[in-house]
Short mmCIF file of C-alpha atoms in Angstrom, two decimals:
data_model
loop_
_atom_site.label_atom_id
_atom_site.label_comp_id
_atom_site.label_asym_id
_atom_site.label_seq_id
_atom_site.Cartn_x
_atom_site.Cartn_y
_atom_site.Cartn_z
CA UNK A 175 -3.19 116.03 143.98
CA UNK A 176 -4.04 118.02 140.85
CA UNK A 177 -1.18 120.43 141.51
CA UNK A 178 1.26 117.54 141.95
CA UNK A 179 0.11 116.00 138.69
CA UNK A 180 0.66 119.32 136.89
CA UNK A 181 4.16 119.66 138.32
CA UNK A 182 5.11 116.11 137.36
CA UNK A 183 3.80 116.72 133.86
CA UNK A 184 5.81 119.92 133.61
CA UNK A 185 8.93 118.09 134.77
CA UNK A 186 8.35 115.38 132.15
CA UNK A 187 7.99 117.93 129.36
CA UNK A 188 11.18 119.76 130.32
CA UNK A 189 13.08 116.49 130.72
CA UNK A 190 11.98 115.42 127.26
CA UNK A 191 13.20 118.73 125.82
CA UNK A 192 16.44 118.39 127.77
CA UNK A 193 17.08 114.89 126.46
CA UNK A 194 16.36 115.95 122.88
CA UNK A 195 18.85 118.82 123.12
CA UNK A 196 21.43 116.64 124.87
CA UNK A 197 21.09 113.95 122.18
CA UNK A 198 21.54 116.60 119.46
CA UNK A 199 24.58 117.95 121.27
CA UNK A 200 26.13 114.50 121.66
CA UNK A 201 25.36 113.52 118.06
CA UNK A 202 27.01 116.68 116.76
CA UNK A 203 30.01 116.12 119.01
CA UNK A 204 30.40 112.53 117.80
CA UNK A 205 30.40 113.57 114.17
CA UNK A 206 32.73 116.47 114.84
CA UNK A 207 35.28 114.44 116.77
CA UNK A 208 35.38 111.73 114.08
CA UNK A 209 35.99 114.32 111.36
CA UNK A 210 38.65 116.11 113.39
CA UNK A 211 40.51 112.86 114.10
CA UNK A 212 40.71 111.94 110.41
CA UNK A 213 44.41 112.01 109.42
CA UNK A 214 43.37 113.03 105.92
CA UNK A 215 41.67 116.13 107.33
CA UNK A 216 43.60 119.20 106.23
CA UNK A 217 41.86 121.69 108.57
CA UNK A 218 43.03 122.30 112.11
CA UNK A 219 41.15 119.81 114.34
CA UNK A 220 39.84 122.54 116.66
CA UNK A 221 38.45 124.46 113.66
CA UNK A 222 36.77 121.29 112.37
CA UNK A 223 34.99 120.79 115.69
CA UNK A 224 33.82 124.40 115.96
CA UNK A 225 32.63 124.38 112.36
CA UNK A 226 30.45 121.32 112.99
CA UNK A 227 28.85 122.88 116.07
CA UNK A 228 28.26 126.24 114.38
CA UNK A 229 26.53 124.67 111.36
CA UNK A 230 24.35 122.60 113.70
CA UNK A 231 23.18 125.72 115.51
CA UNK A 232 25.21 124.86 118.59
CA UNK A 233 27.91 127.49 118.32
CA UNK A 234 29.52 128.43 121.60
CA UNK A 235 28.75 125.15 123.33
CA UNK A 236 32.22 123.60 122.90
CA UNK A 237 34.08 123.77 126.21
CA UNK A 238 37.29 122.00 125.27
CA UNK A 239 39.20 120.38 122.38
CA UNK A 240 42.30 118.35 123.15
CA UNK A 241 44.40 117.13 120.20
CA UNK A 242 47.27 114.67 120.37
CA UNK A 243 48.99 113.79 117.13
CA UNK A 244 52.26 112.44 115.83
CA UNK A 245 53.64 110.38 112.99
CA UNK A 246 50.82 108.18 111.78
CA UNK A 247 48.18 109.01 114.37
CA UNK A 248 45.77 111.70 115.61
CA UNK A 249 43.67 111.59 118.76
CA UNK A 250 40.95 114.19 119.50
CA UNK A 251 38.92 114.61 122.70
CA UNK A 252 36.03 117.10 122.84
CA UNK A 253 33.75 118.29 125.63
CA UNK A 254 30.65 120.49 125.24
CA UNK A 255 27.87 121.84 127.43
CA UNK A 256 24.59 123.57 126.59
CA UNK A 257 22.30 125.45 128.96
CA UNK A 258 18.58 124.79 128.24
CA UNK A 259 15.92 127.17 129.54
CA UNK A 260 13.07 125.33 131.24
CA UNK A 261 9.48 125.89 130.07
CA UNK A 262 7.46 124.80 133.09
CA UNK A 263 9.57 123.74 136.02
CA UNK A 264 10.94 127.26 136.37
CA UNK A 265 7.95 127.60 138.64
CA UNK A 266 9.92 125.41 141.02
CA UNK A 267 12.91 127.75 140.79
CA UNK A 268 14.81 125.73 138.16
CA UNK A 269 15.50 128.26 135.42
CA UNK A 270 17.98 126.24 133.32
CA UNK A 271 19.24 122.73 132.87
CA UNK A 272 22.83 121.99 131.71
CA UNK A 273 23.29 119.28 129.04
CA UNK A 274 26.83 117.82 128.91
CA UNK A 275 28.48 115.90 126.08
CA UNK A 276 31.90 114.35 125.67
CA UNK A 277 33.63 112.12 123.18
CA UNK A 278 36.96 111.02 121.80
CA UNK A 279 38.14 109.58 118.50
CA UNK A 280 41.45 108.37 117.21
CA UNK A 281 42.85 107.38 113.86
CA UNK A 282 46.32 105.99 113.39
CA UNK A 283 48.67 104.30 110.99
CA UNK A 284 49.93 101.64 113.33
CA UNK A 285 53.41 101.22 111.84
CA UNK A 286 55.75 103.33 109.72
CA UNK A 287 58.84 102.07 107.86
CA UNK A 288 61.27 104.56 106.30
CA UNK A 289 64.40 104.04 104.19
CA UNK A 290 66.78 107.01 104.06
CA UNK A 291 68.90 106.48 100.93
CA UNK A 292 71.73 109.01 101.13
CA UNK A 293 74.46 109.88 98.63
CA UNK A 294 77.94 109.85 100.22
CA UNK A 295 79.95 110.03 96.98
CA UNK A 296 83.16 112.05 96.82
CA UNK A 297 81.44 115.16 95.45
CA UNK A 298 79.56 115.50 98.74
CA UNK A 299 82.84 116.73 100.26
CA UNK A 300 82.64 119.96 98.25
CA UNK A 301 80.76 123.16 99.01
CA UNK A 302 79.92 122.06 102.57
CA UNK A 303 77.36 119.57 101.27
CA UNK A 304 78.13 116.73 103.68
CA UNK A 305 77.79 119.08 106.63
CA UNK A 306 74.44 120.35 105.38
CA UNK A 307 73.27 116.77 104.87
CA UNK A 308 74.26 115.82 108.40
CA UNK A 309 72.32 118.77 109.83
CA UNK A 310 69.25 118.11 107.67
CA UNK A 311 69.31 114.38 108.41
CA UNK A 312 69.52 114.95 112.15
CA UNK A 313 66.61 117.37 112.11
CA UNK A 314 64.62 114.88 110.02
CA UNK A 315 65.18 112.16 112.64
CA UNK A 316 64.07 114.48 115.44
CA UNK A 317 60.94 115.52 113.56
CA UNK A 318 59.95 111.98 112.65
CA UNK A 319 60.19 110.66 116.20
CA UNK A 320 58.62 113.69 117.94
CA UNK A 321 55.35 112.60 119.62
CA UNK A 322 55.69 109.13 118.11
CA UNK A 323 54.57 106.05 119.98
CA UNK A 324 57.33 103.71 121.03
CA UNK A 325 58.34 100.99 118.55
CA UNK A 326 55.86 102.15 115.88
CA UNK A 327 58.39 103.79 113.55
CA UNK A 328 61.59 102.30 112.15
CA UNK A 329 64.20 103.95 109.94
CA UNK A 330 66.83 102.23 107.81
CA UNK A 331 69.81 104.31 106.69
CA UNK A 332 71.30 103.30 103.33
CA UNK A 333 74.45 105.29 102.44
CA UNK A 334 75.65 104.73 98.90
CA UNK A 335 78.41 105.86 96.56
CA UNK A 336 79.74 103.67 93.75
CA UNK A 337 78.40 100.70 95.69
CA UNK A 338 76.48 99.99 98.90
CA UNK A 339 78.46 98.58 101.81
CA UNK A 340 75.81 96.40 103.45
CA UNK A 341 78.12 95.20 106.24
CA UNK A 342 79.02 91.71 107.51
CA UNK A 343 75.71 91.08 109.29
CA UNK A 344 73.45 91.80 106.33
CA UNK A 345 75.63 90.14 103.70
CA UNK A 346 75.35 86.82 105.53
CA UNK A 347 71.57 86.80 105.00
CA UNK A 348 71.81 86.56 101.19
CA UNK A 349 73.26 84.02 98.75
CA UNK A 350 76.55 85.79 98.14
CA UNK A 351 79.34 84.07 96.22
CA UNK A 352 83.08 84.88 95.99
CA UNK A 353 83.16 85.83 99.64
CA UNK A 354 85.89 87.85 101.35
CA UNK A 355 86.12 90.19 104.35
CA UNK A 356 87.79 93.28 102.90
CA UNK A 357 84.53 95.10 102.29
CA UNK A 358 80.87 94.16 102.02
CA UNK A 359 79.35 95.19 98.71
CA UNK A 360 77.46 93.08 96.17
CA UNK A 361 77.59 93.25 92.37
CA UNK A 362 73.85 93.32 91.75
CA UNK A 363 72.73 91.74 88.46
CA UNK A 364 70.30 93.69 86.29
CA UNK A 365 67.58 91.13 86.99
CA UNK A 366 67.17 92.33 90.59
CA UNK A 367 65.82 95.69 89.37
CA UNK A 368 62.69 94.16 87.82
CA UNK A 369 60.75 93.63 91.06
CA UNK A 370 60.34 95.31 94.42
CA UNK A 371 61.62 92.21 96.22
CA UNK A 372 65.32 91.31 96.39
CA UNK A 373 65.81 87.55 96.24
CA UNK A 374 67.63 85.91 99.15
CA UNK A 375 68.38 82.78 97.09
CA UNK A 376 69.66 84.30 93.84
CA UNK A 377 73.47 83.84 93.68
CA UNK A 378 75.09 87.27 93.63
CA UNK A 379 78.87 87.82 93.64
CA UNK A 380 80.49 89.88 96.33
CA UNK A 381 82.19 92.93 94.90
CA UNK A 382 85.94 92.38 94.63
CA UNK A 383 88.00 94.86 96.65
CA UNK A 384 89.96 96.06 93.62
CA UNK A 385 91.24 99.23 92.02
CA UNK A 386 89.56 98.93 88.64
CA UNK A 387 89.55 102.64 87.83
CA UNK A 388 92.89 104.31 88.53
CA UNK A 389 95.38 104.48 85.67
CA UNK A 390 98.85 102.99 85.58
CA UNK A 391 101.90 103.00 83.29
CA UNK A 392 100.73 102.05 79.81
CA UNK A 393 104.05 101.99 77.94
CA UNK A 394 105.54 98.92 76.32
CA UNK A 395 108.44 98.92 78.76
CA UNK A 396 108.44 97.60 82.29
CA UNK A 397 107.44 100.00 85.06
CA UNK A 398 106.23 99.73 88.62
CA UNK A 399 104.86 103.27 88.70
CA UNK A 400 101.23 103.33 89.82
CA UNK A 401 101.35 99.59 90.27
CA UNK A 402 99.74 99.33 93.70
CA UNK A 403 96.04 100.10 94.19
CA UNK A 404 95.06 103.62 95.15
CA UNK A 405 93.36 104.12 98.49
CA UNK A 406 90.72 106.25 96.76
CA UNK A 407 88.23 105.41 94.03
CA UNK A 408 87.73 101.82 95.03
CA UNK A 409 84.14 101.18 94.05
CA UNK A 410 83.29 99.60 97.41
CA UNK A 411 84.13 101.87 100.32
CA UNK A 412 85.45 99.75 103.21
CA UNK A 413 84.81 102.47 105.82
CA UNK A 414 82.36 100.95 108.36
CA UNK A 415 80.73 104.33 109.03
CA UNK A 416 79.15 104.17 105.56
CA UNK A 417 77.45 100.81 106.09
CA UNK A 418 73.70 100.22 106.12
CA UNK A 419 71.74 100.48 109.37
CA UNK A 420 68.62 98.28 109.42
CA UNK A 421 65.24 99.14 111.02
CA UNK A 422 66.27 101.27 113.96
CA UNK A 423 64.35 103.67 116.22
CA UNK A 424 67.16 104.84 118.49
CA UNK A 425 67.33 108.57 117.81
CA UNK A 426 70.87 108.95 119.15
CA UNK A 427 72.16 106.04 117.07
CA UNK A 428 70.43 107.22 113.91
CA UNK A 429 71.66 110.80 114.26
CA UNK A 430 75.14 109.57 115.18
CA UNK A 431 75.19 107.41 112.05
CA UNK A 432 74.30 110.35 109.81
CA UNK A 433 76.83 112.58 111.57
CA UNK A 434 79.61 110.05 110.89
CA UNK A 435 78.99 109.61 107.15
CA UNK A 436 82.12 110.19 105.06
CA UNK A 437 82.09 111.27 101.38
CA UNK A 438 84.17 109.11 99.03
CA UNK A 439 83.88 107.35 95.69
CA UNK A 440 81.54 107.37 92.71
CA UNK A 441 77.74 107.41 92.37
CA UNK A 442 75.43 104.43 91.83
CA UNK A 443 71.96 105.72 92.66
CA UNK A 444 70.39 102.50 91.39
CA UNK A 445 72.29 100.38 93.92
CA UNK A 446 71.29 102.68 96.78
CA UNK A 447 67.64 102.53 95.75
CA UNK A 448 67.84 98.75 95.35
CA UNK A 449 68.90 98.19 98.96
CA UNK A 450 66.66 100.93 100.33
CA UNK A 451 63.57 99.38 98.76
CA UNK A 452 64.68 95.83 99.66
CA UNK A 453 64.54 96.75 103.34
CA UNK A 454 60.86 97.72 102.96
CA UNK A 455 59.84 94.61 101.04
CA UNK A 456 58.18 91.77 103.03
CA UNK A 457 60.63 89.31 101.46
CA UNK A 458 63.27 90.77 103.81
CA UNK A 459 61.28 89.77 106.90
CA UNK A 460 63.44 86.65 107.57
CA UNK A 461 66.50 88.92 107.35
CA UNK A 462 65.17 91.25 110.03
CA UNK A 463 64.05 88.32 112.17
CA UNK A 464 67.57 86.88 112.09
CA UNK A 465 69.05 90.28 112.94
CA UNK A 466 66.67 90.44 115.92
CA UNK A 467 67.93 87.03 117.07
CA UNK A 468 71.48 88.39 116.79
CA UNK A 469 70.52 91.48 118.86
CA UNK A 470 71.23 93.75 115.88
CA UNK A 471 67.58 94.89 115.61
CA UNK A 472 65.15 95.35 118.52
CA UNK A 473 62.60 92.58 119.12
CA UNK A 474 59.45 94.65 118.38
CA UNK A 475 60.62 94.92 114.75
CA UNK A 476 60.90 91.16 114.18
CA UNK A 477 57.78 91.16 111.99
CA UNK A 478 59.12 93.83 109.66
CA UNK A 479 59.00 94.68 106.83
CA UNK A 480 55.22 94.42 107.15
CA UNK A 481 52.89 93.55 104.29
CA UNK A 482 52.30 96.08 101.54
CA UNK A 483 48.52 95.63 101.73
CA UNK A 484 48.29 96.21 105.48
CA UNK A 485 46.07 99.34 105.81
CA UNK A 486 47.83 100.28 109.04
CA UNK A 487 51.32 100.47 107.53
CA UNK A 488 53.05 103.41 105.87
CA UNK A 489 56.22 102.76 103.85
CA UNK A 490 58.41 105.65 102.69
CA UNK A 491 61.69 106.02 100.78
CA UNK A 492 63.65 109.28 100.84
CA UNK A 493 66.21 109.16 98.00
CA UNK A 494 68.87 111.89 97.89
CA UNK A 495 71.75 112.59 95.51
CA UNK A 496 74.00 115.48 94.58
CA UNK A 497 74.95 114.05 91.20
CA UNK A 498 74.14 111.57 88.45
CA UNK A 499 75.16 108.02 87.68
CA UNK A 500 78.85 107.37 87.22
CA UNK A 501 79.59 104.16 85.26
CA UNK A 502 79.87 101.30 87.75
CA UNK A 503 82.85 98.93 87.51
CA UNK A 504 83.45 95.39 88.74
CA UNK A 505 85.84 92.47 88.24
CA UNK A 506 84.59 89.87 85.79
CA UNK A 507 83.81 86.25 86.58
CA UNK A 508 86.89 84.04 86.44
CA UNK A 509 89.05 86.73 88.03
CA UNK A 510 87.15 87.30 91.26
CA UNK A 511 88.42 84.57 93.57
CA UNK A 512 90.34 81.33 93.72
CA UNK A 513 93.86 80.53 92.44
CA UNK A 514 95.15 82.97 89.85
CA UNK A 515 97.80 82.50 87.17
CA UNK A 516 99.96 85.20 88.76
CA UNK A 517 103.00 84.53 90.98
CA UNK A 518 104.99 86.77 93.27
CA UNK A 519 108.61 86.17 94.31
CA UNK A 520 108.69 86.60 98.08
CA UNK A 521 112.38 87.52 97.91
CA UNK A 522 112.13 90.62 95.69
CA UNK A 523 108.35 91.04 95.14
CA UNK A 524 108.68 90.60 91.38
CA UNK A 525 105.68 89.20 89.53
CA UNK A 526 105.29 86.66 86.77
CA UNK A 527 102.31 85.06 85.04
CA UNK A 528 101.54 81.66 83.53
CA UNK A 529 99.96 81.64 80.06
CA UNK A 530 98.82 78.12 79.22
CA UNK A 531 98.10 78.94 75.56
CA UNK A 532 101.69 79.83 74.71
CA UNK A 533 103.47 77.18 72.68
CA UNK A 534 106.59 75.47 73.95
CA UNK A 535 107.72 74.77 77.48
CA UNK A 536 108.39 78.38 78.48
CA UNK A 537 104.93 79.50 79.52
CA UNK A 538 105.81 81.94 82.33
CA UNK A 539 106.14 85.58 81.31
CA UNK A 540 108.58 87.66 83.39
CA UNK A 541 107.65 91.32 82.81
CA UNK A 542 110.68 93.01 84.36
CA UNK A 543 113.02 91.02 82.09
CA UNK A 544 110.52 90.83 79.22
CA UNK A 545 111.30 87.14 78.82
CA UNK A 546 109.69 83.72 79.02
CA UNK A 547 110.63 80.92 81.38
CA UNK A 548 109.67 77.40 82.24
CA UNK A 549 109.26 78.46 85.90
CA UNK A 550 107.90 81.59 87.57
CA UNK A 551 110.34 84.28 88.65
CA UNK A 552 112.02 82.95 91.79
CA UNK A 553 111.60 79.36 90.70
CA UNK A 554 114.31 76.97 89.53
CA UNK A 555 115.04 74.03 87.26
CA UNK A 556 117.36 71.33 88.52
CA UNK A 557 118.20 67.87 87.30
CA UNK A 558 117.52 64.66 89.12
CA UNK A 559 119.70 61.78 87.89
CA UNK A 560 119.67 58.06 88.60
CA UNK A 561 122.10 55.32 87.60
CA UNK A 562 125.57 55.70 86.13
CA UNK A 563 127.36 55.36 82.88
CA UNK A 564 125.17 54.54 79.95
CA UNK A 565 122.37 53.77 82.42
CA UNK A 566 122.40 57.25 83.87
CA UNK A 567 119.01 58.99 83.37
CA UNK A 568 118.40 62.64 84.24
CA UNK A 569 115.11 64.50 84.34
CA UNK A 570 114.35 68.18 84.89
CA UNK A 571 112.78 69.08 88.22
CA UNK A 572 110.75 72.25 88.20
CA UNK A 573 110.34 74.19 91.42
CA UNK A 574 108.48 77.42 92.16
CA UNK A 575 111.14 78.23 94.73
CA UNK A 576 110.47 81.64 96.24
CA UNK A 577 107.53 82.23 93.92
CA UNK A 578 104.08 81.83 95.44
CA UNK A 579 100.91 81.46 93.45
CA UNK A 580 98.47 84.20 94.42
CA UNK A 581 94.72 83.91 94.61
CA UNK A 582 92.77 86.57 92.74
CA UNK A 583 91.70 88.39 95.91
CA UNK A 584 95.37 88.88 96.80
CA UNK A 585 96.23 89.98 93.28
CA UNK A 586 93.71 92.82 93.46
CA UNK A 587 94.88 93.86 96.90
CA UNK A 588 98.42 94.24 95.54
CA UNK A 589 97.99 95.34 91.91
CA UNK A 590 95.88 97.73 89.89
CA UNK A 591 93.75 96.21 87.15
CA UNK A 592 95.34 98.41 84.51
CA UNK A 593 98.87 97.43 85.58
CA UNK A 594 97.98 93.74 85.34
CA UNK A 595 96.34 94.26 81.94
CA UNK A 596 99.37 96.07 80.56
CA UNK A 597 102.36 94.39 82.20
CA UNK A 598 101.15 90.80 82.46
CA UNK A 599 98.85 90.47 79.45
CA UNK A 600 99.44 93.08 76.73
CA UNK A 601 103.25 93.04 76.89
CA UNK A 602 103.21 89.24 76.97
CA UNK A 603 100.57 88.45 74.36
CA UNK A 604 100.09 91.63 72.33
CA UNK A 605 96.71 93.16 71.54
CA UNK A 606 95.30 96.41 72.84
CA UNK A 607 95.35 97.54 76.44
CA UNK A 608 91.62 98.22 76.47
CA UNK A 609 90.81 94.71 75.28
CA UNK A 610 92.75 93.21 78.19
CA UNK A 611 91.18 95.64 80.65
CA UNK A 612 87.77 94.65 79.35
CA UNK A 613 88.66 90.99 79.87
CA UNK A 614 89.41 91.68 83.53
CA UNK A 615 86.67 94.16 84.42
CA UNK A 616 83.34 95.51 83.22
CA UNK A 617 82.39 99.18 83.12
CA UNK A 618 78.65 99.82 82.91
CA UNK A 619 78.73 102.85 80.66
CA UNK A 620 81.20 105.32 79.24
CA UNK A 621 83.19 107.91 81.16
CA UNK A 622 83.02 111.23 79.31
CA UNK A 623 85.13 113.77 81.16
CA UNK A 624 83.34 114.97 84.24
CA UNK A 625 79.95 114.10 82.71
CA UNK A 626 77.37 113.58 81.54
CA UNK A 627 78.14 109.90 81.02
CA UNK A 628 76.60 107.18 78.90
CA UNK A 629 74.91 105.21 81.68
CA UNK A 630 71.54 104.30 80.18
CA UNK A 631 71.64 100.85 81.79
CA UNK A 632 71.94 102.31 85.29
CA UNK A 633 69.32 105.00 84.61
CA UNK A 634 66.83 102.46 83.26
CA UNK A 635 67.43 100.11 86.18
CA UNK A 636 66.67 102.88 88.65
CA UNK A 637 63.48 104.03 86.96
CA UNK A 638 62.27 100.47 86.49
CA UNK A 639 62.77 99.74 90.19
CA UNK A 640 61.06 103.00 91.19
CA UNK A 641 58.01 101.96 89.15
CA UNK A 642 57.87 98.52 90.76
CA UNK A 643 58.14 100.02 94.24
CA UNK A 644 55.47 102.66 93.63
CA UNK A 645 53.13 99.93 92.39
CA UNK A 646 53.31 98.47 95.91
CA UNK A 647 52.11 101.73 97.46
CA UNK A 648 55.49 102.87 98.77
CA UNK A 649 55.75 106.66 98.87
CA UNK A 650 58.98 107.94 97.29
CA UNK A 651 60.38 111.38 98.07
CA UNK A 652 63.51 112.53 96.23
CA UNK A 653 65.97 115.30 97.01
CA UNK A 654 68.26 116.57 94.23
CA UNK A 655 70.91 118.44 96.20
CA UNK A 656 72.87 120.77 93.91
CA UNK A 657 72.57 118.02 91.32
CA UNK A 658 73.09 118.43 87.56
CA UNK A 659 70.13 118.44 85.19
CA UNK A 660 70.34 114.72 84.42
CA UNK A 661 70.33 113.83 88.10
CA UNK A 662 67.44 116.18 88.85
CA UNK A 663 65.33 114.76 86.03
CA UNK A 664 66.11 111.20 87.07
CA UNK A 665 65.02 111.77 90.65
CA UNK A 666 61.90 113.67 89.59
CA UNK A 667 60.84 110.70 87.44
CA UNK A 668 61.51 108.32 90.32
CA UNK A 669 59.44 110.27 92.88
CA UNK A 670 55.80 109.45 93.62
CA UNK A 671 54.80 112.72 91.97
CA UNK A 672 56.43 116.03 91.01
CA UNK A 673 55.27 117.34 94.40
CA UNK A 674 57.36 114.61 96.05
CA UNK A 675 60.55 115.76 94.28
CA UNK A 676 62.71 118.50 95.82
CA UNK A 677 65.44 120.46 94.03
CA UNK A 678 67.57 122.33 96.58
CA UNK A 679 70.86 124.13 97.07
CA UNK A 680 72.94 124.79 100.17
CA UNK A 681 71.00 125.15 103.39
CA UNK A 682 67.73 124.50 101.53
CA UNK A 683 68.31 120.79 102.04
CA UNK A 684 67.25 121.21 105.68
CA UNK A 685 63.95 122.74 104.55
CA UNK A 686 63.41 119.89 102.10
CA UNK A 687 63.92 117.22 104.75
CA UNK A 688 61.72 119.19 107.15
CA UNK A 689 58.93 119.36 104.56
CA UNK A 690 59.24 115.64 103.91
CA UNK A 691 59.04 114.89 107.63
CA UNK A 692 55.94 117.07 107.93
CA UNK A 693 54.35 115.36 104.93
CA UNK A 694 55.08 111.91 106.31
CA UNK A 695 53.49 112.84 109.62
CA UNK A 696 50.29 113.79 107.78
CA UNK A 697 50.15 110.76 105.52
CA UNK A 698 47.69 107.95 105.94
CA UNK A 699 48.24 104.82 103.96
CA UNK A 700 45.54 104.46 101.30
CA UNK A 701 46.05 100.92 100.02
#
């Protein structure tokens, strides 16, 4: 009996020692796995675990570290085992006892929203830049979605040049006036750059599909040279491949979209940034919900854009340009839509214009004859008489005849702004050509050769919007791709920090996008 009591006591002592060592092992493992799973942790997770065990005097006890990580999450599983020499029960042939420990920890940003705001202006066609962008963009998409949980990450692609073609689906979700179906850009008022949100109720005019830039004949004689709009340099590119794509996670579609981008037109970085940030702002949630109902966005994204203050959401903008602001142009109010004062003769395609302020009855100016008439070119004046003799009464009957009154949308499809200003206004009423051009269209800045340009309004709008967006915790990366000094400085000031701004040439753009993708994968939202 005494011997049995001694053996039971010895077993109790060794079991107590075993449990103490096992508890220490498990406690160390728990702390190690939590530290290794921290997305903010800069050390390699395996090194973090081993460091914890070494400093706790348990070096060599780790038997396995399994790490799974992707965009916005990291999961770490650790196993350990320690052999404990027995003090008393070795007399029973039990020399050691093995203490196991295991644990797992995970930290994740539940949702990630990214806006890729990409410059597709005409200068991107030079020096192989558009090809390098396509390659870099495709690699970025692959890197972002590698090891990413399904439906946790969405990317919006916002191509921009002189305007942003938001497409027919998106334009229907805002209060857009002066509607037409030739292209789908919006003349954004300066007021929309003062907050991160883009109002869905503020009336905003659709950009008129007009050739406001290209020159025409400016002499005092009649000419039809350079009368019709040029297919290039329209501020709103009608090409559907350059439209916005909203909250998408289909890798093939996203890469295909970037591969199809076509360089054309001017550069309005502010407009690109405006739409890119709008698609991350919670005020756009009804827009995305409607697009889901229309099967244009997948159902799991119906709650996006998510709230700024959600600790499980990461919002990122990648803004890229190869240039600087070029002065934006748009048709002024009163000349955007509706009936115009301009007529076209359907028989010979000659134009005339009605000027109500001209004295007398001849108020129609006929530019090709440089004369005035009581009817538009192609119209007629006949007499209608009643009675006979001294009772006969005749009145003039005015008819437009073959002349049709055009609406303003049709005018700008057929005629350049400068031709209209010169042939239909300056030659008829006098004054300077520039004053009549300014009556018809607005240019936001001054064109000075190939640049730099006086575009302080556009620059200030961009930087103001960048500040409002950064205040909401959105991370802004910028890529100045072979850009001039003004463009580089502008993007650096817009970025979240100088470390978030990249200045690259040639093939370096791929490295920049790769670095951004790697940085995004390591980020944890800190709101």
